[in-house]
C-alpha positions as CSV (number, residue, x, y, z in Angstrom):
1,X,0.0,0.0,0.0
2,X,0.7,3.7,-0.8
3,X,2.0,5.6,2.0
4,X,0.2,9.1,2.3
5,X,3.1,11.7,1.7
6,X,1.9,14.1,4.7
7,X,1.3,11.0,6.9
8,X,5.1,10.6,6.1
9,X,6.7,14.0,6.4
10,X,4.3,15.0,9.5
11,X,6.4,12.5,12.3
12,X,9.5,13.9,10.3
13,X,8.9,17.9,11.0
14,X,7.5,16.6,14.7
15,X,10.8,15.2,15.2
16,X,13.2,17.6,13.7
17,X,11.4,20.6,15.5
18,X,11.7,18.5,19.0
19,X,15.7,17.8,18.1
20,X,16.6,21.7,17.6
21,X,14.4,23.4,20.0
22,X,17.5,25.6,20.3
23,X,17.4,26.4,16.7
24,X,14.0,27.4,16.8
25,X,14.2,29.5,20.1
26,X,17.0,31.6,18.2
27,X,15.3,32.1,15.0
28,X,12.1,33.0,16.8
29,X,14.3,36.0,18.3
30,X,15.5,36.2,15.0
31,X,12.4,36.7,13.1
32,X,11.2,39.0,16.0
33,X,14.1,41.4,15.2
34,X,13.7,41.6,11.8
35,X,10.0,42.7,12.1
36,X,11.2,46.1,13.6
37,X,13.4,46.2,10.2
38,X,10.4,45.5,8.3
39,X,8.6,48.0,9.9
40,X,11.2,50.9,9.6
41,X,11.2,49.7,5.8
42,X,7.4,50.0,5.7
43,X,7.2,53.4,7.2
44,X,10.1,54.8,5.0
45,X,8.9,53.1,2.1
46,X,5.0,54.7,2.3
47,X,6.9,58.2,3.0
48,X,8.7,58.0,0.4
49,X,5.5,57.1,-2.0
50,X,3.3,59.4,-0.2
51,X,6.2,62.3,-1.2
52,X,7.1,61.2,-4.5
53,X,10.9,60.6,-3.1
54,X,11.6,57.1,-4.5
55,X,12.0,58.3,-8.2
56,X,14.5,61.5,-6.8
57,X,17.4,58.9,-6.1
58,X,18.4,58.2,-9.4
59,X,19.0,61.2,-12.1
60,X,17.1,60.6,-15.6
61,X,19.7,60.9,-18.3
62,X,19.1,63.2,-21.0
63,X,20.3,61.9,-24.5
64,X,18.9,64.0,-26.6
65,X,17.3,67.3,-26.4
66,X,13.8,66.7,-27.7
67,X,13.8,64.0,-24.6
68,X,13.0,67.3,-22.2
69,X,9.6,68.4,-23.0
70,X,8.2,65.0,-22.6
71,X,10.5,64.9,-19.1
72,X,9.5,68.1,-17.6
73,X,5.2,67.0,-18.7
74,X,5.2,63.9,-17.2
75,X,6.9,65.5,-13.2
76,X,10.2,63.9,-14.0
77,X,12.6,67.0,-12.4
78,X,16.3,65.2,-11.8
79,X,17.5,64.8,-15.1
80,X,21.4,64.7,-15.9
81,X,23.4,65.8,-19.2
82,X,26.8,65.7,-20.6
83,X,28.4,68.6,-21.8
84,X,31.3,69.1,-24.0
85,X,31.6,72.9,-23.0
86,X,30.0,75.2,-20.8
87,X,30.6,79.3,-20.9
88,X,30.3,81.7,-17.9
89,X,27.7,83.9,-18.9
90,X,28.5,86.4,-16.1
91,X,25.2,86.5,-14.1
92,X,25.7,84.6,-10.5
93,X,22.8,83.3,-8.7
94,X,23.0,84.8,-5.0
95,X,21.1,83.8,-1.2
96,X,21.4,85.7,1.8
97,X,23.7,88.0,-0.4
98,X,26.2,84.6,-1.0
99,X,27.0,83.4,-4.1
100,X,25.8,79.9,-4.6
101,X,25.9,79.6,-8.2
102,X,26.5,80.6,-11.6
103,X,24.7,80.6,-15.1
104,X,26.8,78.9,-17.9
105,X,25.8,78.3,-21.8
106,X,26.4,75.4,-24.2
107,X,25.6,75.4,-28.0
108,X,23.7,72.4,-28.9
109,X,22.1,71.9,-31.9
110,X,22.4,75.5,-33.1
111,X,20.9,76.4,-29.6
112,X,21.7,77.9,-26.6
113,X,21.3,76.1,-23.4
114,X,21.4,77.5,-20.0
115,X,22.5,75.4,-17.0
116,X,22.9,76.9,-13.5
117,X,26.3,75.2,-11.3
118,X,28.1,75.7,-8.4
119,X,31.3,76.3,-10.4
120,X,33.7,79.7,-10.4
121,X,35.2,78.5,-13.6
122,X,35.2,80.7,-17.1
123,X,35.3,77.6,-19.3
124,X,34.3,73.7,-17.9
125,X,34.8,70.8,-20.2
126,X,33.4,67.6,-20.2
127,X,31.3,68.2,-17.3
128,X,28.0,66.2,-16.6
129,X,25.2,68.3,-14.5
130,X,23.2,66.8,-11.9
131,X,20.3,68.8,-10.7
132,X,16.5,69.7,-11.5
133,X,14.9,70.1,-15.0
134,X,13.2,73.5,-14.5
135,X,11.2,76.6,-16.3
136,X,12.3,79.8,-15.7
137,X,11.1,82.4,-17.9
138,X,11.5,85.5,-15.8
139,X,15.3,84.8,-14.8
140,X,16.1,83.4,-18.7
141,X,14.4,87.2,-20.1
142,X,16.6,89.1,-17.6
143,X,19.8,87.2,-18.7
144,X,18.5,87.0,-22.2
145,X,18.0,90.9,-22.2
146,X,21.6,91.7,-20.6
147,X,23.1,89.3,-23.6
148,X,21.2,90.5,-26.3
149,X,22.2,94.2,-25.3
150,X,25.6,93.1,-24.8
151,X,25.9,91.8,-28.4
152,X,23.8,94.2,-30.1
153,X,21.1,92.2,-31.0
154,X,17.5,91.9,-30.0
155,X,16.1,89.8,-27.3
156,X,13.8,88.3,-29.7
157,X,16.2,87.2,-31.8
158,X,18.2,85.2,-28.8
159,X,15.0,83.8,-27.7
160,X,14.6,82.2,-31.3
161,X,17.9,80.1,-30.3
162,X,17.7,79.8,-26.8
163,X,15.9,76.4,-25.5
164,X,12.6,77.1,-23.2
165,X,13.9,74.7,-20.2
166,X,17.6,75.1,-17.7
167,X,18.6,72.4,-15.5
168,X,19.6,73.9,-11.5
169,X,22.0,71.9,-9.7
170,X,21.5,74.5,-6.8
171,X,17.9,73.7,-6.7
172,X,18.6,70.0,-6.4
173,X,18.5,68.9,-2.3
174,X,21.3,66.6,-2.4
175,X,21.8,66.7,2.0
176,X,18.4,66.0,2.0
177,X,18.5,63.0,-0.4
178,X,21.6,62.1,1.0
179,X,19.8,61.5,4.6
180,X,16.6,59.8,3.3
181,X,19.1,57.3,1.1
182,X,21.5,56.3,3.8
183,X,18.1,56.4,6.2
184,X,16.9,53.5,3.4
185,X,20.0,51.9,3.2
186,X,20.6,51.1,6.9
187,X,17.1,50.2,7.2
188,X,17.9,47.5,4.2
189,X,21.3,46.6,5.4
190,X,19.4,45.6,9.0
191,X,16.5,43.1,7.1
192,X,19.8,41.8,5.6
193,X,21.9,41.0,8.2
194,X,18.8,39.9,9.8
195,X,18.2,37.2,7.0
196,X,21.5,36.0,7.3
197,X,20.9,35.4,11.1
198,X,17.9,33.5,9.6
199,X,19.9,31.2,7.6
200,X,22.5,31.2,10.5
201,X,20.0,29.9,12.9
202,X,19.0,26.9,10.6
203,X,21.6,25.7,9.3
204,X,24.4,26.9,11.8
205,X,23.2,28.1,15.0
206,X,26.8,28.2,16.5
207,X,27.1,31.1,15.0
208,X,24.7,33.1,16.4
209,X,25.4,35.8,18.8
210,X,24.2,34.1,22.0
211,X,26.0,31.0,21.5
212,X,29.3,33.0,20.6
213,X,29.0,35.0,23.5
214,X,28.9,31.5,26.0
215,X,31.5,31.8,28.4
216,X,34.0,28.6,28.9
217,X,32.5,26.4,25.3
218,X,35.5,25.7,23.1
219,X,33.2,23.6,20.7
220,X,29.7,25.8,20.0
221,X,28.8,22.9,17.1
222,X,28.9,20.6,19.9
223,X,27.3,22.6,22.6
224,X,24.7,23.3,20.2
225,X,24.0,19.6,19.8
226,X,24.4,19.2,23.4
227,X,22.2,21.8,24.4
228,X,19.3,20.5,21.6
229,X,19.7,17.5,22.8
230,X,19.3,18.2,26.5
231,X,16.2,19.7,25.3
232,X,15.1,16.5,23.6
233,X,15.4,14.0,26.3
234,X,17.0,15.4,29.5
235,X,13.9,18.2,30.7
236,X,13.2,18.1,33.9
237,X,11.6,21.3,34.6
238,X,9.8,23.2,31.6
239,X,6.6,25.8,32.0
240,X,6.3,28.4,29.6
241,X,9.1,29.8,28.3
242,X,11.8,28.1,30.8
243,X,13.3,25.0,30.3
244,X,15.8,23.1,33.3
245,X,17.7,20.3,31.7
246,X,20.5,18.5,33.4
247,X,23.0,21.0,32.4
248,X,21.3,23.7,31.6
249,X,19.4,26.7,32.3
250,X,17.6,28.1,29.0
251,X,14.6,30.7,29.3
252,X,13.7,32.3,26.1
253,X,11.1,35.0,25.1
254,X,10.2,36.1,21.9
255,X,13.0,38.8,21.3
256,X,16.3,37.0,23.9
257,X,17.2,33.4,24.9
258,X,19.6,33.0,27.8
259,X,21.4,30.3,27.9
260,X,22.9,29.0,31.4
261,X,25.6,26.1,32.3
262,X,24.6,25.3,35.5
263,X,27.6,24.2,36.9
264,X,28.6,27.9,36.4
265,X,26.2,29.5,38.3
266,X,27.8,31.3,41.8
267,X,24.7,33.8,42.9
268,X,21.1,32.9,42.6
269,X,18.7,35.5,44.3
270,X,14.7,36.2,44.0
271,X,13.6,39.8,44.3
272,X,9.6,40.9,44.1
273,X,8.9,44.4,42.9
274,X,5.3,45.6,42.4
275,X,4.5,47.6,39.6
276,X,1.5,49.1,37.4
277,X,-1.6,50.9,38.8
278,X,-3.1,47.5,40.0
279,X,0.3,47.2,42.3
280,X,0.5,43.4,40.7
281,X,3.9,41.8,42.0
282,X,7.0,41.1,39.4
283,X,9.2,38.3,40.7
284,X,12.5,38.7,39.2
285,X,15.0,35.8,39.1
286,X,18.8,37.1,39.0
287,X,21.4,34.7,38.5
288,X,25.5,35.5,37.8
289,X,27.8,32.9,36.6
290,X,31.7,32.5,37.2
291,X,32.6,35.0,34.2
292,X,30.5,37.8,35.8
293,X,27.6,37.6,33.2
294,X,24.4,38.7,35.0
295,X,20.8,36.9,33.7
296,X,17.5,39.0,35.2
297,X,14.3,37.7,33.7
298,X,10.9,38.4,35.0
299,X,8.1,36.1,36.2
300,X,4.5,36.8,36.6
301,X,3.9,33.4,39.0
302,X,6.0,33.2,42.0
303,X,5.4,29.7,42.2
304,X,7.9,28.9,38.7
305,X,10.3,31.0,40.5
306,X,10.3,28.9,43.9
307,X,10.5,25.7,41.5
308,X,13.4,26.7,39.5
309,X,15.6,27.6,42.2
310,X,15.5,24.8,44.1
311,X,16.3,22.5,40.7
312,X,19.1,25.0,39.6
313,X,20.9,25.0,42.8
314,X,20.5,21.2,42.8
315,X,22.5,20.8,39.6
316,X,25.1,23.5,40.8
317,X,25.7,21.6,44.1
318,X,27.0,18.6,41.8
């Protein structure tokens, strides 16, 4: 007969969840970490929608001139172009009385273009501007006016060759950008490192931070196996989120597990604090080992507080 495949692989998951308990305690603190990633992502994510600032990290490239009208219609502002040469047209643009930028002029196409840089240069070369794809027409007739009189010629006639659109690298926020990018990519670099603690915790939990940080192990594979395996067959206490096994001491919550050898353990105290409006009593357990690491978890019964202690300072006694 035809075995059923889920009657076949349900014993199996029962039995490989029961023989790495460990494993799963970590990457529930795992997963549990990477939700507040997730939700910094989120938030930053629907700002950045909400505001339009997702399409502002990268700079539209303009190939070819007729490209811009279509640009500029559709809300697309940070646009980038090369230039073989840009003139100093002699007009600066000024804040606060400070000179923040100047307007220059290429010839493209039989056409004037006007870009405004932060640049004190007469002549640039080979230079690519970064910045906003904007309209102007009051500050382009004012500099259009001083040319035209300049050269003897009318400011009709430099209109003719002058294109309708400038792009502002002053008017480009780039501090501002800058934040909300490395705000993004922190937030990114976090979900990452918190998938590879993911992976870590399945297939190589002797990695993780809390087993690294075990004082006294020299072998973290085996103490992994030895602690899953403790878990498996050698409980003697468990309720809730505590577990005593003959070696160790393991609580674990949803965002820490602590992980105690008992033969380690020098101090073990019980403290009661009362808390909230309803003056309902906290029982702390504090416990310090013989490399100076202090463990202080919380406990809403007293009574898994009176029957740990007496099974931890048992094994110690040993």
């Amino acid at each position: 007969m035809r075995r059923q495949p889920w009657r076949w692989r349900q014993p199996f998951l029962r039995r490989m969840m029961q023989n790495k308990r460990l494993n799963l305690f970590l990457l529930k603190n795992t997963v549990m970490s990477l939700l507040g990633s997730a939700v910094i992502m989120a938030v930053l994510t629907g700002l950045m929608v909400q505001f339009h600032l997702l399409g502002n990290f990268t700079f539209h490239t303009i190939k070819q001139l007729s490209d811009i009208p279509g640009l500029y219609n559709s809300g697309i502002s940070n646009v980038e172009m090369a230039f073989d040469k840009l003139q100093y047209m002699g007009y600066d643009y000024c804040m606060d009385g400070k000179r923040v930028g100047g307007y220059y002029c290429a010839w493209i196409n039989d056409k004037f273009m006007i870009v405004l840089i932060d640049d004190t240069e007469t002549v640039i070369r080979d230079y690519t501007v970064q910045g906003q794809l904007k309209k102007d027409p009051a500050t382009c007739s004012y500099i259009l006016s001083q040319c035209a009189e300049s050269a003897g010629i009318s400011k009709e006639q430099l209109e003719k060759i002058t294109y309708d659109y400038m792009i502002s690298e002053i008017d480009y926020p780039k501090t501002f950008y800058g934040i909300v990018k490395l705000a993004f990519y922190l937030a990114l670099a976090m979900m990452a490192l918190s998938l590879v603690e993911i992976v870590c915790c399945i297939f190589c939990p002797w990695y993780h931070p809390r087993i690294r940080h075990l004082q006294g192990v020299f072998d973290r594979k085996l103490v992994v196996r030895d602690i899953n395996r403790q878990l498996h067959d050698a409980v003697v206490y468990e309720s809730h989120n505590c577990y005593v096994t003959k070696k160790y001491l393991i609580i674990s919550t949803l965002f820490r597990t602590d992980i105690v050898l008992l033969r380690n353990i020098e101090v073990i105290s019980k403290h009661t604090e009362r808390k909230g409006r309803t003056g309902h009593n906290i029982y702390k357990l504090i416990i310090s080992n013989a490399a100076g690491m202090i463990y202080e978890h919380n406990f809403k019964s007293e009574s898994i507080v009176d029957e740990i202690i007496p099974l931890i300072q048992k094994k110690n006694t040993r």
